[in-house]
Amino acid sequence: MDAARVDNPYAGAGVYVNPEWSAHAAAEPGGSAVAGQPTAVWLDRIAAIQGGPGAMGLRAHLDAAVTQAAGRPFVVQLVIYDLPGRDCAALASNGELGPTELGRYKSEFIDPIAAALADPAYAGLRIVNTIEIDSLPNLVTNAGGTATATPQCDTMKANGNYVNGVGYALAKLGAVPNVYNYIDAGHHGWLGWDSNLDPSVQLLHQAATSSGSTVANVQGFVVNTANYSALKEPNFTIDDSVNGTSVRQSKWVDWNRYVDELSYAQAFRQRAVAAGFDAGVGMLIDTSRNGWGGSARPAGPGARTSVDSYVDGGRIDRRFQSGNWCNQSGAGLGERPAAAPQPGVDAYVWVKPPGESDGASSQIANDEGKGFDRMCDPTYTGNARNGNQMSGALPNSPLAGHWFSAQFQELLRNAYPPLGGSGGGDTTAPTAPTALRSTAVTSSGVSLAWAAATDNVGVTGYDVYRGGVQIGSTTGTSYADSGLTASTAYSYAVRARDAAGNASALSTALVVSTSAGSGGGGGNAGCAATYTVSSDWGAGFNADVTVTNTGSAATTSWKVTWTWAGNQQVTNLWNGGLTQAGRAVTVVNAGYNGALAPGGTAGFGFGASYSGANPAPTLTCTAG
């Protein structure tokens, strides 16, 4: 049967699960929890259309989609991604076609795809195309005399092949009645500034009306494709202010008009309609890697001591800078794919299949036209496009699009919302609890909480360990340990048990220092520091430290000290001042996060190198 074009292709429809990606995910520990999620099929080179040994081609995917559909409304998602001079401001995702090869793009790439999509055998499918990620936005921000311009982007702006290539793709693919085209529209951390947003909308309109296309060939726009920008920042809005200073003036927001992808997507849609696109256009948001869960996820707003402490303490997007895009450390799976989740949003989608690399962390010879971009190198200290910040990339990553197990495991650990049950037999152990943290610290007690573990037969309880010895059990996800000694460090870990008697591995250890005695007079200032490793790649790691005012008086300053038991060395630190002498480390507050009300928190993080063992240090916190 033919599928008549509808307003929202995802409404009331199933969505294709790519069996190649699903097999990769299911083979990973814990991966069966998400192996059944729908992800897009990337057509990123001419050879991908036909496929080859061990790789499905376009028609093979469409045939599989017809089988999965079983006669019901059904979406199959494709990424059309092979423009000449593709992605001109990056090297990891450079393509096979040179800047002037528009003819080959049309005849060898778009035309064969259009012919396959027009096959009557696939007329019952709803075929959703993401059209050419990154390239058009690059013409706005990285060409034509901008501070971040590149010669390749200047070339592509001058020769018009991005605009004409996108127009040709829209016209050719849009002629197929059951095709829905969504043009890539960057993300809020790229185009959300006043100087970028309207020019971007105008450029996309120019492309949509070039090379024989009209706006009728555009069903909507997709944002955050293969990126990490948070769907929603829950702890602050663009309209907030601190001591009369707008959130827009914070270093993180930096005068952007938007703080997250949902607000950006809805605003982009309104601007697009005003610019001449159809009033029924919808938005897609790629939520595959923007969950930002795990132990580093803030529980509430930051301290109102300054606008920077308020934003940095409360933002869930934990990147060094919103321009960082390659295999980001600490990222997690985001909202699961869903139809019509918000006004103006056709769907949350997983365009970028979780576990597929953004780019190689070092030069790798290949026949795919993919280069080495320093933004994929974890040692890189940045450039003008990311505010000269660290890249935040995971180490040992393969070529773009190749399977990256370490990234997939990182995304599972930090998923938000947390993952549910993973299915399987009753011999499968639960996952280890995550996000172990202290919720209250006194001179004689510690209260702990953690994220629930997942299990196929159901978690029945948790065992709590102090110093490697079990001290108690609970059926909930919190535990209070009392009778402790003041000014003493304790190491905690938790494991889960299930209804079949299986036990998980222990969680990552959490070191908590109890506060000093209560003292007398008008209240005392005390503090505790907790330490959590957010990622560890064998030769280095990232860690987060949370400082809590455990006293009854406000602090004006704090200091955290420790001595490494191994050969660890801090290589970079943020949100504090570092002194390091041999194995001894001292961190004092920054100028904006030393003042903490009773119960208030601040945090700092750091990257470090090591070899051999990486034991957690014992932290001591002193408050002024």
XYZ file of C-alpha atoms in Angstrom:
624
model
C 0.000 0.000 0.000
C 1.096 3.585 -0.560
C 1.774 5.751 2.497
C 0.089 9.113 2.052
C 2.241 11.920 3.461
C 1.066 12.940 6.931
C 1.752 15.969 9.119
C 4.010 14.071 11.553
C 5.503 10.853 10.154
C 6.307 9.522 13.642
C 2.770 9.822 15.014
C 1.195 6.395 15.397
C 4.095 4.661 13.634
C 6.744 2.107 14.460
C 10.373 3.019 13.761
C 13.067 0.871 12.143
C 15.657 -0.811 14.367
C 18.926 -1.098 12.440
C 19.998 -4.751 12.905
C 23.671 -3.907 12.413
C 23.687 -1.329 15.204
C 21.436 -3.487 17.375
C 23.876 -6.390 17.169
C 26.768 -4.154 18.241
C 24.751 -2.822 21.181
C 23.494 -6.236 22.304
C 27.060 -7.609 22.326
C 28.097 -5.000 24.911
C 27.670 -5.618 28.664
C 24.323 -4.043 29.549
C 23.689 -3.141 25.917
C 20.556 -5.239 25.577
C 18.775 -2.517 27.557
C 18.850 -0.294 24.458
C 19.548 -2.682 21.567
C 15.905 -2.473 20.513
C 15.882 1.309 20.117
C 15.515 2.796 16.603
C 18.548 4.574 15.153
C 19.248 6.195 11.794
C 21.093 4.570 8.900
C 23.980 6.764 7.724
C 24.618 7.069 3.999
C 27.957 8.854 4.315
C 29.685 7.704 1.120
C 28.722 6.370 -2.286
C 29.690 2.805 -1.371
C 27.205 2.808 1.524
C 24.323 2.819 -0.980
C 25.258 -0.558 -2.380
C 26.743 -1.998 0.817
C 29.420 -4.635 0.773
C 30.885 -7.620 2.604
C 29.502 -7.558 6.126
C 27.626 -4.273 5.586
C 23.992 -3.780 4.585
C 23.257 -1.446 1.677
C 20.314 0.919 1.365
C 17.928 -1.584 -0.235
C 18.828 -4.211 2.349
C 17.825 -1.780 5.100
C 14.609 -0.871 3.294
C 13.762 -4.544 2.825
C 14.358 -5.153 6.521
C 12.160 -2.159 7.365
C 9.313 -3.584 5.290
C 9.620 -6.836 7.245
C 9.667 -5.033 10.602
C 6.702 -2.896 9.564
C 4.444 -5.923 8.977
C 1.902 -3.696 7.247
C 1.624 -1.000 9.939
C 2.683 2.662 9.598
C 6.445 2.572 9.856
C 9.347 5.069 9.774
C 12.833 4.342 8.468
C 15.429 7.053 9.200
C 18.289 7.893 6.832
C 21.136 10.402 7.071
C 22.074 11.906 3.693
C 25.669 12.978 4.246
C 28.146 13.254 1.365
C 28.177 16.862 0.113
C 31.247 17.963 -1.837
C 33.785 19.396 0.618
C 31.647 18.048 3.456
C 31.825 19.540 6.962
C 34.372 22.174 6.033
C 35.367 23.188 9.577
C 36.241 19.687 10.804
C 38.639 16.995 9.667
C 37.303 13.863 11.369
C 34.169 13.895 9.214
C 35.618 15.063 5.895
C 34.097 13.119 3.031
C 35.128 11.469 -0.201
C 34.036 14.237 -2.601
C 36.181 17.283 -3.244
C 34.812 20.846 -3.034
C 34.055 21.033 -6.779
C 32.535 17.568 -7.294
C 28.869 18.599 -7.271
C 28.244 16.587 -10.433
C 29.355 13.358 -8.793
C 27.260 14.173 -5.720
C 24.181 14.428 -7.912
C 24.726 11.500 -10.292
C 26.566 8.991 -8.091
C 25.034 9.719 -4.685
C 21.647 11.459 -4.706
C 20.237 9.961 -7.910
C 20.804 6.303 -6.869
C 19.313 6.996 -3.427
C 16.257 8.638 -4.978
C 15.825 5.685 -7.349
C 15.869 3.231 -4.455
C 13.424 5.255 -2.346
C 11.014 5.519 -5.276
C 10.807 1.724 -5.676
C 7.128 0.713 -5.263
C 8.256 -2.037 -2.892
C 8.918 0.681 -0.294
C 5.887 2.863 -0.915
C 4.329 1.811 2.386
C 7.226 3.161 4.446
C 7.583 6.675 5.836
C 11.159 7.519 4.871
C 12.630 10.315 7.026
C 15.830 11.922 5.707
C 18.209 14.045 7.760
C 19.728 16.251 5.076
C 23.466 16.992 5.232
C 24.426 17.663 8.832
C 26.791 20.524 9.770
C 27.602 21.880 6.324
C 25.136 24.760 5.909
C 25.629 26.003 9.503
C 29.374 26.141 8.799
C 28.738 28.740 6.093
C 27.225 31.030 8.747
C 29.869 30.730 11.459
C 33.050 29.536 9.751
C 33.170 31.384 6.430
C 33.144 34.854 4.965
C 35.491 36.798 7.204
C 34.289 35.440 10.568
C 36.846 35.042 13.339
C 36.551 31.252 13.046
C 36.605 31.057 9.229
C 38.493 28.260 7.488
C 39.764 28.258 3.884
C 37.604 25.230 3.031
C 34.441 26.916 4.352
C 35.300 30.081 2.429
C 35.618 27.953 -0.711
C 32.270 26.254 -0.150
C 30.535 29.562 0.481
C 32.034 31.036 -2.686
C 31.278 28.143 -5.047
C 27.708 27.576 -3.787
C 27.967 23.792 -3.846
C 26.588 23.359 -0.328
C 23.490 25.400 -1.129
C 22.979 23.867 -4.566
C 23.742 20.354 -3.349
C 21.184 20.578 -0.543
C 18.634 22.059 -2.950
C 19.189 19.224 -5.409
C 18.853 16.591 -2.667
C 15.615 18.155 -1.422
C 14.117 18.340 -4.901
C 15.132 14.833 -5.969
C 14.246 13.061 -2.736
C 11.198 15.222 -2.055
C 9.659 14.082 -5.342
C 9.081 10.661 -3.730
C 5.615 10.900 -2.095
C 6.468 8.937 1.070
C 9.726 10.817 1.792
C 10.015 13.397 4.594
C 13.027 15.724 4.461
C 14.405 17.402 7.595
C 17.307 19.846 7.100
C 20.036 19.904 9.718
C 19.909 23.121 11.776
C 22.940 22.809 14.048
C 22.374 23.189 17.792
C 21.833 25.986 20.292
C 25.519 26.162 21.258
C 26.377 26.820 17.619
C 23.602 28.953 16.141
C 21.720 30.225 19.194
C 23.226 33.724 19.177
C 21.205 36.566 17.646
C 23.920 37.089 15.040
C 23.718 33.458 13.883
C 20.099 32.344 14.126
C 18.345 34.512 11.556
C 21.179 34.234 8.989
C 20.967 30.453 9.407
C 17.232 30.397 8.788
C 17.686 32.572 5.700
C 20.474 30.330 4.378
C 18.375 27.195 4.831
C 15.518 28.908 2.997
C 17.916 29.795 0.164
C 18.996 26.148 -0.085
C 15.404 24.919 0.046
C 14.524 27.077 -2.951
C 17.607 26.346 -5.076
C 18.315 23.753 -7.776
C 14.640 23.278 -8.553
C 13.478 22.739 -4.971
C 10.693 24.531 -3.105
C 9.855 24.737 0.586
C 7.240 22.039 -0.041
C 10.132 19.567 -0.058
C 10.979 20.420 3.568
C 8.917 18.739 6.275
C 11.022 20.129 9.083
C 14.419 20.578 10.705
C 16.620 18.461 12.950
C 18.811 19.870 15.721
C 21.603 18.514 17.896
C 22.471 15.892 15.287
C 25.409 13.818 16.564
C 25.904 16.389 19.334
C 25.656 16.601 23.105
C 23.668 19.743 23.942
C 21.254 19.148 26.805
C 17.611 18.728 25.863
C 16.505 20.791 28.847
C 18.551 22.564 31.508
C 16.340 22.097 34.577
C 18.209 24.317 37.035
C 18.290 27.684 35.267
C 16.622 29.567 32.415
C 17.734 32.311 30.085
C 15.512 34.742 31.994
C 17.185 34.158 35.376
C 19.533 36.673 36.954
C 21.884 36.673 39.950
C 22.456 39.895 41.857
C 21.124 41.799 38.871
C 23.347 39.993 36.337
C 21.589 38.049 33.574
C 22.331 34.384 32.960
C 23.174 35.464 29.407
C 26.283 37.165 30.806
C 27.667 33.975 32.381
C 30.788 32.488 30.841
C 28.934 29.302 29.876
C 25.961 30.977 28.153
C 28.078 33.847 26.790
C 25.170 35.973 25.535
C 23.467 33.070 23.767
C 19.697 33.402 23.479
C 19.084 29.760 24.476
C 20.391 27.400 27.140
C 19.145 24.062 25.788
C 17.923 22.284 22.672
C 14.193 22.262 23.376
C 13.945 26.040 23.652
C 16.218 26.449 20.620
C 14.245 23.970 18.489
C 10.918 25.603 19.244
C 12.312 29.065 18.531
C 13.978 27.896 15.310
C 10.664 26.548 14.080
C 8.956 29.876 14.678
C 11.715 31.767 12.834
C 11.545 29.285 9.929
C 7.806 29.731 9.494
C 8.249 33.498 9.599
C 10.928 33.183 6.887
C 8.578 31.398 4.492
C 8.666 27.715 5.385
C 5.353 25.893 5.644
C 3.426 26.497 8.859
C 3.246 22.746 9.461
C 6.999 22.126 9.644
C 8.126 20.139 12.661
C 11.346 19.702 14.592
C 13.380 16.614 15.407
C 15.844 16.622 18.322
C 18.674 14.096 18.452
C 18.726 12.890 22.066
C 21.072 9.949 21.572
C 23.919 11.359 23.691
C 22.652 14.358 25.655
C 21.355 12.751 28.859
C 24.252 13.878 31.114
C 23.325 11.621 34.014
C 25.610 9.867 36.450
C 27.226 11.152 39.613
C 28.256 14.467 38.049
C 24.647 15.511 37.331
C 23.770 18.430 39.626
C 20.770 17.898 41.876
C 19.748 21.554 41.819
C 20.813 25.121 41.031
C 24.298 26.367 41.739
C 25.141 28.836 44.469
C 23.815 32.370 43.927
C 27.125 33.940 44.867
C 27.673 34.924 41.231
C 26.056 34.262 37.896
C 28.896 31.899 36.969
C 28.626 29.837 40.145
C 24.856 29.671 39.632
C 25.114 28.436 36.040
C 28.203 26.222 36.387
C 26.942 24.647 39.590
C 23.551 23.846 38.118
C 24.139 22.996 34.456
C 23.742 19.333 33.548
C 25.807 19.706 30.352
C 29.235 19.098 31.858
C 31.394 19.792 28.818
C 34.227 22.292 29.072
C 32.528 24.319 26.340
C 29.421 23.858 24.212
C 31.572 23.831 21.072
C 33.111 20.489 22.084
C 31.680 17.785 19.830
C 33.948 14.724 19.670
C 33.376 11.584 21.809
C 32.667 13.594 24.941
C 33.744 12.274 28.318
C 30.906 12.010 30.829
C 28.095 12.013 28.252
C 25.101 9.711 28.610
C 22.182 8.399 26.607
C 19.349 10.912 26.564
C 15.582 10.681 26.213
C 14.498 7.564 24.375
C 13.000 8.068 20.921
C 9.399 9.267 21.194
C 6.783 10.808 18.897
C 5.350 14.308 19.473
C 6.916 14.803 22.931
C 6.613 18.616 22.957
C 4.701 21.311 21.030
C 6.283 21.802 17.604
C 8.544 18.761 18.033
C 7.714 15.823 15.771
C 9.974 13.419 17.669
C 12.960 12.791 19.867
C 15.230 10.632 17.696
C 18.548 8.821 17.883
C 20.102 10.056 14.653
C 23.639 9.344 15.833
C 23.774 5.659 16.804
C 25.243 5.522 20.326
C 28.621 3.811 20.270
C 29.634 5.004 16.813
C 32.690 7.227 17.065
C 32.728 10.924 16.137
C 36.324 10.689 14.972
C 39.707 9.154 15.691
C 41.801 10.421 18.606
C 44.940 10.070 16.480
C 45.787 9.806 12.800
C 44.510 6.536 11.265
C 45.105 5.677 7.612
C 41.819 4.936 5.830
C 40.099 4.862 2.438
C 37.000 6.744 3.651
C 38.354 10.289 3.270
C 38.317 10.850 7.047
C 41.090 12.934 8.558
C 42.372 13.556 12.072
C 40.793 16.440 13.959
C 42.536 17.621 17.128
C 39.129 18.112 18.750
C 39.068 14.292 19.017
C 42.401 14.275 20.858
C 41.914 14.297 24.675
C 45.204 16.173 25.125
C 44.198 19.058 22.833
C 43.769 22.416 24.559
C 41.304 23.841 22.048
C 40.912 26.593 19.481
C 38.856 29.703 18.828
C 35.746 27.678 17.949
C 35.580 26.142 21.419
C 36.893 29.071 23.401
C 40.380 27.537 23.710
C 39.121 24.896 26.139
C 40.181 21.271 26.510
C 38.545 18.992 23.934
C 36.920 16.726 26.528
C 37.264 13.785 24.119
C 37.644 10.171 25.169
C 40.984 8.546 24.305
C 41.695 5.675 21.912
C 38.754 6.406 19.637
C 38.450 4.869 16.142
C 37.480 6.542 12.859
C 34.171 8.380 12.640
C 31.312 5.923 12.320
C 33.311 2.939 13.589
C 32.239 1.108 16.751
C 33.696 2.569 19.960
C 32.983 0.268 22.894
C 34.368 2.628 25.552
C 32.044 5.391 24.394
C 29.039 3.069 24.419
C 29.799 2.002 27.987
C 30.199 5.656 28.996
C 26.783 6.437 27.525
C 25.169 3.513 29.375
C 26.702 4.551 32.718
C 25.556 8.140 32.419
C 22.140 7.585 30.818
C 19.419 10.006 31.876
C 16.644 9.034 32.313
C 18.385 5.998 33.862
C 18.007 2.742 31.994
C 15.282 0.260 32.817
C 15.498 -3.523 32.806
C 17.634 -5.181 30.181
C 15.834 -8.498 29.709
C 17.501 -11.910 29.640
C 17.645 -15.001 31.838
C 17.644 -15.284 35.590
C 21.406 -15.940 35.798
C 22.195 -12.366 34.735
C 23.587 -10.205 37.519
C 22.166 -6.722 38.088
C 24.142 -3.712 36.966
C 26.267 -2.082 39.631
C 24.599 0.897 41.333
C 25.784 4.244 39.999
C 25.906 7.873 41.118
C 26.843 6.998 44.705
C 26.924 10.275 46.616
C 26.646 11.741 50.113
C 23.464 13.656 50.837
C 24.404 14.764 54.380
C 27.633 14.737 56.384
C 28.108 15.499 60.081
C 30.915 14.918 62.554
C 29.500 11.469 63.404
C 27.488 10.312 60.407
C 27.129 10.104 56.654
C 23.936 9.752 54.595
C 24.340 8.079 51.215
C 22.186 7.808 48.084
C 22.654 6.186 44.675
C 20.936 5.594 41.359
C 18.887 2.404 41.163
C 20.509 -0.607 39.502
C 18.770 -2.356 36.600
C 18.039 -6.066 36.326
C 15.914 -8.455 34.281
C 14.193 -10.113 37.268
C 14.077 -7.118 39.584
C 16.421 -5.674 42.213
C 15.377 -6.662 45.740
C 17.956 -4.801 47.817
C 21.385 -3.261 48.234
C 24.395 -4.130 50.412
C 26.457 -1.216 51.749
C 30.210 -1.513 52.348
C 32.526 0.710 54.373
C 36.238 0.136 53.969
C 35.556 -3.096 52.074
C 33.410 -4.583 54.888
C 29.622 -4.911 54.615
C 27.941 -2.727 57.235
C 24.282 -3.100 56.302
C 21.554 -3.673 53.708
C 18.530 -1.745 52.495
C 15.668 -2.177 50.040
C 15.804 1.494 49.032
C 18.461 3.610 47.351
C 19.717 5.420 50.455
C 21.469 4.512 53.685
C 22.560 6.356 56.846
C 25.824 5.377 58.554
C 26.246 6.649 62.119
C 28.640 6.393 65.056
C 31.593 7.678 63.056
C 34.635 9.666 64.180
C 34.900 13.377 63.449
C 37.442 14.579 60.871
C 37.909 11.068 59.453
C 37.710 9.810 55.870
C 35.579 6.759 55.037
C 35.318 4.835 51.751
C 31.897 3.491 50.725
C 30.613 1.198 47.967
C 27.264 -0.453 47.213
C 26.160 -3.575 45.356
C 22.717 -4.685 44.172
C 20.970 -8.039 44.717
C 18.097 -9.443 42.649
C 15.184 -11.822 43.152
C 17.173 -14.734 41.690
C 19.992 -14.297 44.172
C 22.475 -12.683 41.792
C 24.695 -9.852 43.013
C 26.211 -7.014 41.011
C 29.741 -5.773 41.078
C 30.498 -3.097 43.644
C 29.812 0.486 42.654
C 32.612 2.989 42.193
C 33.961 3.843 45.648
C 33.029 7.150 47.279
C 35.361 8.735 49.841
C 33.652 10.971 52.416
C 35.349 12.966 55.188
C 33.302 13.622 58.295
C 33.295 17.164 59.617
C 35.056 18.494 62.685
C 33.340 18.768 66.090
C 30.543 21.255 66.479
C 32.478 23.875 68.473
C 30.642 26.623 70.327
C 29.455 30.196 70.065
C 27.497 31.480 67.074
C 27.906 28.462 64.808
C 30.805 26.787 63.114
C 31.984 26.502 59.527
C 32.790 22.948 58.509
C 33.021 21.139 55.217
C 33.203 17.705 53.694
C 34.575 16.672 50.311
C 33.459 13.700 48.223
C 35.448 12.292 45.314
C 34.080 10.508 42.219
C 35.919 9.282 39.122
C 33.757 10.143 36.080
C 35.905 8.379 33.461
C 39.098 6.313 33.458
C 40.927 5.151 30.317
C 43.901 3.352 31.867
C 46.521 6.056 31.445
C 44.469 8.960 32.756
C 41.128 9.855 34.275
C 38.692 12.657 35.056
C 37.349 13.168 38.572
C 34.803 15.421 40.279
C 34.955 16.656 43.881
C 31.907 18.051 45.662
C 32.446 20.320 48.677
C 29.546 20.559 51.145
C 29.230 23.076 53.988
C 28.458 20.754 56.910
C 28.585 23.462 59.552
C 25.985 25.818 60.972
C 27.653 28.988 59.673
C 28.352 30.171 56.144
C 31.815 29.592 54.736
C 33.877 32.311 53.123
C 36.456 29.887 51.741
C 37.351 26.193 51.612
C 40.417 24.055 51.030
C 40.629 20.397 50.048
C 43.859 18.453 50.463
C 44.994 14.921 49.773
C 48.087 12.861 49.121
C 48.135 10.438 46.195
C 48.845 6.817 47.107
C 50.060 6.117 43.574
C 51.827 8.132 40.888
C 48.819 10.221 39.846
C 49.469 13.754 38.654
C 46.797 16.414 38.070
C 47.179 17.787 34.533
C 44.364 20.342 34.510
C 41.804 21.556 37.033
C 38.708 23.745 36.825
C 36.607 25.693 39.363
C 39.457 25.912 41.875
C 43.089 26.840 42.491
C 45.681 24.048 42.406
C 48.952 23.557 44.264
C 50.760 20.265 43.701
C 54.025 19.245 45.360
C 55.021 15.680 44.674
C 52.107 13.545 45.785
C 50.555 16.271 47.939
C 47.653 18.187 46.375
C 45.891 21.283 47.654
C 42.854 22.832 45.989
C 41.329 26.098 47.192
C 38.098 27.666 46.065
C 37.893 29.916 43.042
C 36.852 33.513 43.540
C 33.207 32.719 42.848
C 32.547 29.477 44.788
C 34.077 29.874 48.252
C 30.992 31.323 49.961
C 28.608 28.491 50.883
C 25.519 28.671 53.039
C 25.001 25.814 55.547
C 24.213 22.760 53.450
C 25.383 24.499 50.283
C 27.689 22.817 47.791
C 30.389 23.728 45.318
C 32.455 21.548 43.097
C 35.643 21.309 41.131
C 36.921 18.784 38.655
C 40.227 17.759 37.205
C 41.995 15.544 34.727
C 44.994 13.479 35.799
C 47.506 11.008 34.423
C 48.739 7.800 36.049
C 50.143 4.344 35.452
C 49.535 1.154 37.397
C 46.900 1.369 40.140
C 44.570 4.337 40.627
C 43.356 4.162 44.247
C 40.951 6.814 45.491
C 42.635 9.371 47.760
C 41.500 10.335 51.247
C 40.279 13.940 51.138
C 40.406 16.459 53.939
C 38.255 19.591 53.762
C 38.874 22.750 55.765
C 36.432 25.664 55.790
C 37.015 29.332 56.596
